[in-house]
Amino acid sequence: MTATTLFEKLWQAHLVEADTDGLPAMLYIDLHLVHEVTSPQAFSLLRERGLRVRQPSRTLATLDHSTPTTPVRADGSRTYLDTATEQQVDALIRNCSDFGVSLHGYDSPDRGIVHVMAPELGATQPGMTIVCGDSHTSTHGAFGALAFGIGSTEVGHVLATQCLLQHKPKTMAVIVRGQLPVGISAKDLTLHIAGQVGVAGGTGHVIEFRGDAVRALTMEERMTLCNMSIEMGARAGLIGADGTTIEWLRGRRQVPQGDAFEAAAKHWRWYRSDDDARFDKTVEIDAGEVAPSVTWGIDPGKVIAIDAPLPALSASNARAFEYMRVTPGALITGVRVDVVFVGSCTNSRINDLRDAAAILAGRRVAAHVRMLVVPGSERIKREAEAEGLDAVFRTAGAEWREPGCSMCLGMNGDIAKPGELVVSTSNRNFEGRQGMGVSTVLASPATAAASAIAGVITDPRRYQQEAAA
Amino acid sequence: MSGVSSITSRSVALPIANIDTDQIIPARFLTTTSRAGLGRHAFQDWRWREDGSANPDFALNRPEHAGAAILIAGDNFGCGSSREHAPWALLDAGIRAVISTAIADIFRSNALKNGLLAIVVSPLEHASLLAAAGEALTIDLRAQRIARAGHAPIDFTVNSFARQCLLDGVDELGYLLARQDAIARFEEARP
């Protein structure tokens, strides 16, 4: 038998009908994640056609994008940006009730950003196909699942039929060899790879992240890496299942328990590429070369090591320099920061909050900087509070918020002002992403925290070394 | 969805690389629960100034481009968020086809499902279309050809299934619903 890629195994296992003669394949979807922003038009489609949700048990909904992150009032109510955001949330609550879909709403101790919540519950499992009307669905690929974002029309297709029509993508291997230097995070590695692959380098492909350095990552770190596959243009990101995957899932609510778990784990271990599997495209990365990395431009592929000079001015980057108001050839460290955001489906997990807190402990956020820390889920919020991280953030002068997508896309009103610069642990730095006329520098939680303290873009090693000394 | 077979219009150029879906329709306009009425906010932050007046420098606002339905955009158009609001907004703003050297996967899929043609051409053909921006073009979907006055036509491909759906004005949901027996068999056979 020929060696097979993980992607091929996942694809073959979910074919209701194979692709033939220009007809797309019909792919079965194991888990459909739903949130309030991209689902209302899909539920309307079902109503218009008199259809039901085919598999409510394979459908899981939450509230995350439009939800306020400001404190809940004493009577349990929340302060929405406007009536439209509140109505959107109400529409999902009603749609889930009408169609029998399980919703982790405000009354659930599990509510969170959809790509944080589903893995926490153990709903995300190796060998699955997972979709959501959200491009960062690629996050779940960290578990050896084929997971990708879809549009609202396709959300309707999956609700009604549990299937999607898909043309088979190509495969791309990103092999990360060696070992990350001490203090270098998965976000730094992710940004470094995005810089190498480019913002469209993965278009038409599913990327599998491979190599020693990827195997050494924790599940949280693997999620950070797969999360930004879409920022490389890829359809999905994948990491083969291994012992790390299995131990992380053990005991979670939606995985089998006891002997059934061991049986499932044995099956899950099959979801990795065979040793000699061939990919359509391969990129090699040396982990030892990765430094704290940041974006400097207006797409996630414009990445530099934080201590390296900005590139020279060229026709292809002039617009980025103009929008970001940084100087060609200069250093990005020292550039004034107005807002710092720690959160999003990229970096709002407990390890991310610990990284930020380790630097902030005993220090203060600069007087002119506003810093928001937004946990990815209710569960992470509780865990962080049990560890006292919320106190570290508050004492340092940062705002400790309710879980949600928050300033990653600013739908709920968590935005910066025109002309401000945000150092953000999120995933996109396109023009206006965090507010009209706002500049975004994507960074790791450590770099974000260091920059908040100094009030300018700052190499986190400065504070990490102080802490070690 | 009504069928699409050919589009004749003048072109308008937006030669910026990596125009992402946040740029096509900013997140603050995604609070709608409908597909309709997003056209006014297409390219909001480029098209309108803070006081609500039109930005006269933006190509789509220029009088000579009024009514242009074919957008010649920079490389990697439609990257970023999966929001289908992006093609909804473009269609509502009168754009019926986007031509670029590369179009992001999710945007292309969303566009074709709504009757917005997403066409990829070579860098040379793209440069020629940009240089002649404002010219009248006819996009013939059946022949997969862009006809131009005074220039050689440009051939393109749209995958045959999506093309047939567009030509016939049918959507994929009907195709999927017609295969419910196969879906049920697949579900029964699973462990």
XYZ file of C-alpha atoms in Angstrom:
660
model
C 0.000 0.000 0.000
C 1.292 3.468 -0.804
C 2.064 5.875 1.983
C -0.867 8.192 2.674
C -1.060 11.733 4.006
C -3.204 12.577 7.005
C -5.311 14.759 4.726
C -5.958 11.850 2.354
C -7.021 9.603 5.252
C -9.464 12.225 6.517
C -10.796 12.916 3.036
C -11.330 9.255 2.139
C -13.036 8.487 5.458
C -15.712 11.129 4.848
C -16.634 10.617 1.206
C -20.353 10.088 0.784
C -19.689 10.355 -2.936
C -16.237 10.676 -4.501
C -15.517 13.438 -7.012
C -15.899 12.405 -10.633
C -15.887 14.104 -14.030
C -15.739 17.614 -12.676
C -18.382 16.933 -10.057
C -17.250 17.849 -6.558
C -16.984 15.271 -3.807
C -19.748 15.027 -1.245
C -18.057 15.202 2.134
C -19.724 14.178 5.387
C -19.294 16.611 8.290
C -18.896 15.175 11.795
C -19.108 18.395 13.771
C -20.720 21.686 12.807
C -19.941 24.677 15.017
C -22.326 27.619 14.888
C -22.145 31.213 16.146
C -24.423 34.231 15.911
C -22.816 36.160 13.050
C -22.739 33.790 10.090
C -25.732 31.590 10.926
C -28.917 33.747 10.786
C -29.092 33.711 6.971
C -28.551 29.925 7.008
C -31.421 29.314 9.419
C -33.550 31.604 7.217
C -32.713 29.351 4.262
C -33.976 26.335 6.201
C -37.195 28.159 7.081
C -37.735 29.283 3.466
C -37.408 25.692 2.247
C -39.224 24.015 5.116
C -36.129 22.035 6.164
C -34.977 20.802 9.561
C -31.472 20.375 10.988
C -30.480 16.883 9.894
C -28.190 16.091 12.846
C -28.721 18.387 15.836
C -26.379 16.130 17.851
C -23.535 16.995 15.459
C -24.261 20.718 15.747
C -22.914 22.855 18.575
C -23.590 26.569 18.985
C -22.165 29.345 21.110
C -22.263 33.134 21.460
C -18.903 34.829 20.968
C -18.528 37.462 18.226
C -21.149 40.111 19.075
C -21.167 39.573 22.820
C -20.063 42.347 25.176
C -16.912 41.679 27.206
C -17.708 44.409 29.732
C -18.880 43.295 33.200
C -22.273 41.625 33.561
C -24.717 43.839 35.510
C -25.981 42.793 38.923
C -29.310 41.703 37.380
C -27.451 39.445 34.911
C -27.991 41.714 31.893
C -25.251 42.828 29.531
C -24.357 46.131 27.904
C -24.513 45.606 24.155
C -22.926 47.912 21.622
C -26.331 48.483 20.015
C -29.664 46.811 19.388
C -28.382 45.055 16.245
C -25.753 43.047 18.155
C -28.288 42.163 20.846
C -30.836 41.099 18.220
C -28.226 38.926 16.527
C -27.559 37.109 19.791
C -31.310 36.751 20.412
C -31.755 35.374 16.879
C -29.279 32.544 17.544
C -30.932 31.717 20.869
C -34.293 31.504 19.068
C -32.894 29.553 16.091
C -31.242 26.983 18.358
C -34.458 26.565 20.295
C -36.603 26.264 17.128
C -34.265 23.770 15.431
C -33.211 21.732 18.469
C -29.555 22.761 18.377
C -27.538 22.663 21.593
C -26.402 26.172 22.536
C -23.743 27.107 25.063
C -25.214 30.516 25.831
C -24.804 32.917 28.712
C -26.235 30.388 31.140
C -23.552 27.828 30.256
C -20.299 27.495 32.245
C -18.705 26.356 28.958
C -19.470 29.358 26.728
C -16.466 30.676 24.869
C -14.940 31.532 21.546
C -16.126 28.692 19.333
C -12.584 27.497 18.552
C -11.613 27.571 22.213
C -14.791 26.004 23.567
C -15.175 22.971 21.286
C -11.717 21.527 22.058
C -12.208 22.170 25.803
C -15.398 20.120 25.708
C -13.669 17.304 23.842
C -16.103 17.873 20.951
C -13.081 18.276 18.670
C -11.499 14.847 18.115
C -8.922 13.290 15.790
C -10.294 11.874 12.563
C -13.241 14.253 12.366
C -14.372 16.679 9.722
C -15.286 19.978 11.387
C -16.712 23.122 9.805
C -17.937 26.487 11.024
C -18.921 29.738 9.374
C -15.616 31.178 10.502
C -12.247 31.072 8.792
C -10.364 30.240 12.002
C -11.992 26.820 12.118
C -8.536 25.721 10.955
C -7.666 25.802 14.697
C -9.194 22.331 15.211
C -6.722 20.836 12.720
C -4.315 20.717 15.682
C -6.133 17.524 16.709
C -5.689 15.663 13.422
C -9.141 16.732 12.225
C -9.953 18.220 8.827
C -11.403 21.575 9.875
C -12.162 24.563 7.690
C -14.226 27.729 7.434
C -17.290 28.016 5.214
C -19.732 30.716 4.130
C -23.300 31.109 5.346
C -24.825 29.343 2.333
C -22.681 26.317 3.166
C -23.692 26.616 6.824
C -27.224 26.084 5.510
C -26.083 23.077 3.456
C -24.516 21.431 6.494
C -27.479 22.191 8.737
C -29.840 20.625 6.201
C -27.759 17.690 4.914
C -24.664 17.306 7.164
C -22.709 17.373 3.883
C -20.701 19.761 1.747
C -19.722 19.697 -1.906
C -15.972 20.104 -2.078
C -13.224 20.048 -4.669
C -10.189 18.245 -3.374
C -7.444 20.631 -2.225
C -3.719 19.985 -2.682
C -1.391 19.171 0.207
C 1.495 21.181 1.561
C 3.951 20.161 4.276
C 5.528 22.781 6.518
C 8.337 20.916 8.271
C 9.749 22.640 11.341
C 13.067 21.055 12.303
C 15.096 21.516 15.463
C 14.108 23.236 18.662
C 12.609 26.623 19.420
C 14.969 28.815 21.476
C 14.022 29.287 25.150
C 11.328 31.933 25.601
C 10.128 31.739 21.989
C 6.413 30.992 21.804
C 4.194 29.155 19.347
C 2.887 32.554 18.185
C 6.402 33.630 17.263
C 6.809 30.390 15.301
C 3.404 30.890 13.652
C 4.162 34.460 12.584
C 7.616 33.368 11.393
C 6.030 30.665 9.213
C 3.404 33.108 7.895
C 6.254 35.398 6.905
C 7.991 32.562 5.050
C 4.922 31.059 3.360
C 3.277 34.418 2.631
C -0.338 35.456 2.797
C -1.338 33.430 -0.274
C 1.340 30.715 -0.253
C -1.119 28.102 0.976
C -4.032 28.978 -1.317
C -5.715 25.837 -2.646
C -3.790 23.677 -0.162
C -4.235 22.014 3.188
C -1.076 22.587 5.234
C 0.234 19.860 7.500
C 2.682 21.112 10.126
C 5.340 18.465 10.736
C 8.757 17.987 12.290
C 10.352 17.723 15.760
C 9.521 21.273 16.728
C 5.822 20.725 15.996
C 5.771 17.413 17.888
C 7.251 19.243 20.888
C 4.363 21.740 21.040
C 1.551 21.432 23.587
C -2.036 21.222 22.280
C -2.635 24.898 23.085
C 0.452 25.813 21.089
C -0.589 23.557 18.198
C -3.964 25.320 18.130
C -2.206 28.703 17.850
C -0.241 27.382 14.888
C -3.153 25.771 13.026
C -5.366 28.788 13.793
C -3.347 30.988 11.465
C -3.187 28.531 8.524
C -5.908 30.626 6.909
C -3.592 33.633 7.189
C -1.271 31.731 4.835
C -4.196 31.304 2.438
C -4.603 27.605 3.273
C -7.930 25.806 3.290
C -6.992 24.099 6.573
C -4.058 23.338 8.868
C -3.299 19.895 10.254
C -1.110 18.230 12.834
C -1.127 14.448 13.156
C -2.566 12.968 16.344
C -0.074 11.603 18.880
C 0.296 10.974 22.607
C 0.096 14.705 23.340
C -3.273 14.885 21.575
C -4.643 11.838 23.346
C -3.553 12.853 26.854
C -5.008 16.345 26.358
C -8.384 14.857 25.414
C -8.514 12.239 28.193
C -11.353 12.903 30.623
C -12.975 15.723 28.643
C -16.740 15.692 28.680
C -17.533 14.639 25.122
C -14.835 11.992 24.640
C -15.507 8.343 25.483
C -14.575 7.385 29.046
C -12.732 4.392 30.522
C -12.013 1.447 28.209
C -13.945 3.129 25.432
C -11.426 5.969 25.571
C -8.512 3.562 25.096
C -10.271 2.061 22.079
C -10.921 5.516 20.644
C -7.315 6.561 21.306
C -6.042 3.540 19.397
C -8.186 4.570 16.430
C -7.127 8.228 16.725
C -3.436 7.358 16.493
C -4.037 6.299 12.890
C -4.738 9.945 11.999
C -1.224 10.978 11.082
C 0.650 10.914 7.805
C 2.538 7.746 6.961
C 6.319 8.160 7.087
C 6.873 8.283 3.339
C 3.741 10.234 2.454
C 4.248 12.730 -0.356
C 2.989 16.281 -0.445
C 2.335 18.537 -3.415
C 4.514 21.238 -1.884
C 7.016 21.373 1.002
C 8.451 24.267 3.016
C 11.215 23.728 5.578
C 11.655 25.921 8.629
C 14.565 25.930 11.102
C 13.035 26.361 14.560
C 16.376 27.505 15.992
C 16.201 30.678 13.876
C 12.843 31.857 15.232
C 12.977 35.091 17.246
C 10.124 37.010 18.895
C 8.231 37.930 15.727
C 5.757 40.680 14.852
C 3.916 41.875 11.789
C 4.766 45.353 10.587
C 2.447 45.778 7.578
C -1.210 45.394 6.636
C -1.324 41.677 5.921
C -0.258 38.779 8.149
C 2.555 37.780 5.793
C 4.616 40.902 6.502
C 6.577 39.619 9.486
C 9.946 40.526 10.993
C 11.999 39.420 13.962
C 11.412 42.093 16.581
C 15.091 43.084 16.650
C 15.537 43.166 12.871
C 15.240 46.341 10.800
C 12.135 46.949 8.697
C 12.569 46.217 4.991
C 13.459 48.845 2.415
C 10.681 50.726 0.654
C 9.409 49.094 -2.546
C 6.410 49.369 -4.849
C 4.819 46.315 -3.227
C 5.083 47.576 0.363
C 4.622 51.348 0.016
C 0.955 51.161 0.988
C 1.833 49.185 4.136
C 4.473 51.733 5.201
C 2.061 54.603 4.604
C -0.777 53.005 6.577
C 1.410 51.807 9.462
C 3.459 55.038 9.632
C 6.701 53.189 10.268
C 10.032 54.004 8.637
C 11.694 51.746 6.053
C 14.969 50.357 7.366
C 14.274 51.480 10.957
C 13.601 49.257 13.971
C 10.010 48.556 14.974
C 10.954 48.467 18.657
C 10.368 51.870 20.195
C 7.270 52.629 18.105
C 4.571 54.102 20.360
C 1.732 51.780 21.408
C -1.768 53.003 22.323
C -3.672 49.786 22.982
C -2.665 46.216 23.851
C -5.046 43.316 23.296
C -4.451 39.835 24.715
C -7.160 37.494 23.495
C -8.788 35.874 20.398
C -8.994 32.269 19.193
C -5.266 32.537 18.471
C -4.020 33.462 21.949
C -6.637 33.513 24.716
C -5.904 30.153 26.331
C -4.541 29.669 29.823
C -0.910 29.359 28.685
C -1.239 32.647 26.792
C -2.598 34.404 29.869
C 0.211 32.927 31.986
C 2.822 34.176 29.482
C 1.403 37.704 29.638
C 1.005 37.611 33.435
C 4.583 36.393 33.963
C 5.836 39.622 32.403
C 3.234 41.917 33.960
C 3.643 40.619 37.509
C 5.006 43.388 39.717
C 4.981 45.900 36.867
C 2.584 48.532 35.534
C 1.062 49.117 32.119
C 2.384 52.449 30.793
C 0.112 55.379 31.668
C -0.846 56.139 28.061
C -1.628 52.488 27.166
C -5.027 50.824 27.447
C -4.694 47.052 27.850
C -7.503 44.513 27.477
C -7.131 40.893 28.545
C -10.010 38.767 27.274
C -10.076 35.063 28.177
C -11.201 32.678 25.443
C -13.898 30.960 27.472
C -15.731 30.911 30.797
C -13.600 27.910 31.728
C -10.341 29.757 31.073
C -11.681 32.765 32.957
C -12.345 30.580 36.021
C -8.985 28.842 35.726
C -7.121 32.159 35.402
C -8.973 33.616 38.392
C -8.195 30.508 40.469
C -4.509 31.075 39.703
C -4.771 34.775 40.535
C -3.895 35.915 37.022
C -6.830 38.343 36.970
C -5.324 40.075 40.002
C -1.965 40.350 38.218
C -3.640 41.985 35.214
C -5.788 44.339 37.288
C -2.914 45.346 39.560
C -0.827 46.104 36.492
C -3.590 48.388 35.219
C -5.065 46.121 32.516
C -8.791 45.460 32.066
C -9.878 41.867 32.798
C -12.897 41.133 30.610
C -15.661 38.594 29.973
C -14.907 35.904 27.343
C -15.474 36.548 23.624
C -13.835 37.452 20.324
C -13.634 41.083 21.420
C -11.056 43.311 19.735
C -9.880 40.675 17.281
C -12.587 41.958 14.950
C -14.297 44.549 17.103
C -17.880 43.576 16.266
C -18.976 44.089 19.854
C -17.570 47.608 20.073
C -14.168 46.651 21.522
C -12.182 48.744 19.054
C -9.385 51.288 19.041
C -9.644 54.888 17.811
C -8.551 56.128 14.379
C -4.789 56.656 14.284
C -4.091 54.376 17.244
C -1.674 51.458 17.159
C -2.660 48.157 18.766
C -0.239 45.408 19.697
C -2.538 42.423 19.425
C -2.248 38.692 20.042
C -4.967 38.070 17.441
C -4.563 36.884 13.860
C -5.286 39.708 11.383
C -3.696 43.089 10.810
C -5.580 44.207 7.707
C -6.414 47.925 7.424
C -9.198 48.826 9.814
C -9.556 45.335 11.260
C -9.535 46.665 14.855
C -11.303 49.911 14.080
C -11.322 52.432 11.265
C -7.835 53.872 10.693
C -6.331 51.643 13.388
C -2.914 50.029 12.912
C -2.386 46.498 14.195
C 0.884 44.787 15.084
C 0.384 41.056 15.624
C 2.527 39.595 18.376
C 2.815 36.921 21.060
C 1.264 37.422 24.517
C 4.773 38.017 25.944
C 5.566 40.701 23.365
C 2.141 42.266 23.930
C 2.704 42.418 27.704
C 6.246 43.787 27.347
C 4.987 46.461 24.949
C 2.184 47.410 27.342
C 4.666 48.034 30.156
C 7.164 49.988 28.071
C 4.464 51.845 26.126
C 6.388 51.148 22.928
C 6.915 47.973 20.906
C 9.342 45.995 23.032
C 11.320 42.756 22.832
C 9.906 40.579 25.625
C 13.349 39.070 26.304
C 14.180 42.337 28.066
C 11.719 41.470 30.857
C 12.149 37.712 30.655
C 15.895 38.127 31.301
C 15.234 40.508 34.203
C 12.910 37.896 35.679
C 15.525 35.168 35.282
C 18.359 37.288 36.749
C -30.727 32.467 -7.662
C -31.223 33.669 -11.223
C -28.891 32.285 -13.869
C -25.743 34.036 -15.064
C -24.495 33.445 -18.596
C -22.845 36.640 -19.724
C -21.999 40.018 -18.277
C -21.262 43.093 -20.339
C -20.000 46.148 -18.541
C -17.168 48.594 -18.291
C -14.387 47.571 -15.897
C -13.130 49.438 -12.867
C -9.697 48.844 -11.336
C -8.773 48.433 -7.693
C -5.129 47.393 -8.114
C -4.382 46.760 -4.425
C -2.985 43.377 -3.314
C -4.589 41.308 -0.532
C -7.933 43.111 -0.356
C -9.413 41.119 2.518
C -13.065 40.628 3.333
C -12.835 43.103 6.254
C -11.999 45.721 3.651
C -14.865 44.617 1.408
C -17.308 44.800 4.332
C -16.041 45.799 7.790
C -17.067 43.626 10.747
C -19.229 46.370 12.254
C -21.763 45.792 9.456
C -22.074 42.054 10.095
C -24.683 42.503 12.794
C -27.450 42.048 10.244
C -29.505 38.850 10.163
C -30.373 39.402 6.482
C -28.458 39.101 3.193
C -29.891 42.338 1.806
C -28.857 45.948 1.944
C -25.097 45.598 2.435
C -24.144 47.371 -0.814
C -23.870 50.797 0.751
C -21.117 49.490 3.014
C -19.052 47.736 0.331
C -15.496 49.063 0.746
C -16.939 51.341 3.442
C -13.706 52.790 4.821
C -12.242 53.522 1.396
C -15.466 54.685 -0.185
C -16.931 57.006 2.450
C -15.276 59.664 4.554
C -15.918 59.950 8.264
C -18.571 62.624 7.731
C -20.445 60.229 5.415
C -19.533 62.010 2.177
C -18.082 60.088 -0.763
C -14.291 59.906 -1.048
C -13.770 61.409 -4.515
C -10.433 59.642 -4.935
C -11.875 56.145 -4.590
C -12.258 54.491 -8.004
C -15.817 53.262 -7.475
C -16.946 56.799 -6.611
C -15.614 58.400 -9.774
C -18.304 59.472 -12.228
C -16.570 57.757 -15.154
C -16.881 54.420 -13.340
C -20.563 54.766 -12.418
C -22.364 51.544 -13.220
C -19.196 49.508 -13.766
C -19.975 45.906 -12.795
C -16.610 44.232 -13.450
C -13.909 44.785 -10.841
C -10.256 44.238 -11.757
C -8.654 43.717 -8.356
C -5.092 43.173 -7.072
C -3.594 39.794 -6.234
C -5.164 37.506 -3.582
C -8.550 39.218 -3.545
C -10.988 38.194 -0.798
C -8.495 36.771 1.681
C -9.199 36.699 5.410
C -12.572 36.196 7.061
C -15.043 33.667 5.619
C -17.943 36.152 5.779
C -20.350 35.664 2.885
C -21.409 39.248 3.551
C -18.490 40.173 1.249
C -20.025 38.831 -1.989
C -23.485 39.921 -0.794
C -22.192 43.487 -0.365
C -20.409 43.520 -3.735
C -23.461 42.218 -5.594
C -25.712 44.712 -3.827
C -23.277 47.460 -4.848
C -23.653 46.395 -8.488
C -20.429 44.375 -8.883
C -21.134 41.151 -10.798
C -17.630 39.882 -11.545
C -14.199 40.144 -9.917
C -11.070 39.446 -11.948
C -7.688 38.975 -10.261
C -4.454 36.991 -10.492
C -5.530 35.038 -7.399
C -8.740 34.833 -5.427
C -8.887 33.382 -1.912
C -10.549 29.957 -1.624
C -13.462 30.718 0.707
C -14.343 34.005 -0.995
C -14.374 32.325 -4.414
C -16.646 29.572 -3.144
C -18.999 32.081 -1.521
C -19.018 34.329 -4.589
C -19.924 31.582 -7.044
C -22.780 30.407 -4.809
C -24.332 33.848 -5.106
C -23.837 34.460 -8.815
C -20.801 36.714 -8.445
C -18.208 35.569 -10.977
C -14.712 35.147 -9.492
C -12.242 34.870 -12.338
C -8.507 34.225 -12.220
C -6.306 35.356 -15.117
C -2.543 35.325 -15.668
C -0.376 38.245 -14.455
C 0.148 39.377 -18.059
C -3.558 39.338 -18.873
C -4.233 41.074 -15.568
C -1.760 43.833 -16.391
C -3.419 44.326 -19.754
C -6.886 44.543 -18.161
C -5.594 47.051 -15.600
C -3.945 49.182 -18.278
C -7.255 49.354 -20.162
C -9.445 49.837 -17.061
C -12.716 51.488 -17.998
C -12.989 49.502 -21.233
C -16.147 47.558 -22.080
C -15.812 43.830 -21.430
C -18.116 40.926 -22.117
C -17.647 37.906 -19.889
C -19.162 34.839 -21.531
C -19.428 32.161 -18.855
C -20.507 29.393 -21.224
C -17.502 29.970 -23.502
C -15.270 30.892 -20.503
C -13.973 33.868 -22.418
C -13.615 37.609 -21.800
C -14.203 39.536 -25.028
C -12.542 42.936 -25.410
C -12.742 45.568 -28.125
C -9.309 46.109 -29.632
C -7.582 43.414 -27.579
C -7.304 39.667 -27.874
C -9.932 37.823 -25.815
C -8.911 36.204 -22.533
C -9.862 32.616 -21.727
C -10.510 31.512 -18.170
C -11.895 28.485 -16.391
C -14.557 28.130 -13.728
C -14.986 24.567 -12.481
C -17.622 22.787 -14.490
C -20.035 22.090 -11.639
C -20.100 25.673 -10.386
C -20.392 26.890 -13.980
C -23.395 24.681 -14.690
C -25.078 25.806 -11.455
C -24.532 29.439 -12.458
C -25.767 28.931 -16.020
C -28.861 27.063 -14.853
C -29.505 29.340 -11.897
C -29.715 26.401 -9.484
C -28.032 26.148 -6.119
C -26.128 23.260 -4.559
C -28.663 22.629 -1.839
C -31.051 21.002 -4.279
C -28.247 18.717 -5.481
C -27.433 17.702 -1.893
C -31.066 17.177 -0.915
C -31.543 14.875 -3.899
C -28.840 12.608 -2.392
C -30.328 12.089 1.047
C -30.469 8.331 0.542
C -26.718 8.227 -0.003
C -26.233 10.355 3.128
C -28.425 8.011 5.166
C -26.490 4.958 3.899
C -23.212 6.648 4.838
C -24.525 7.434 8.326
C -25.724 3.855 8.856
C -22.413 2.366 7.742
C -20.369 4.445 10.207
C -19.178 2.849 13.433
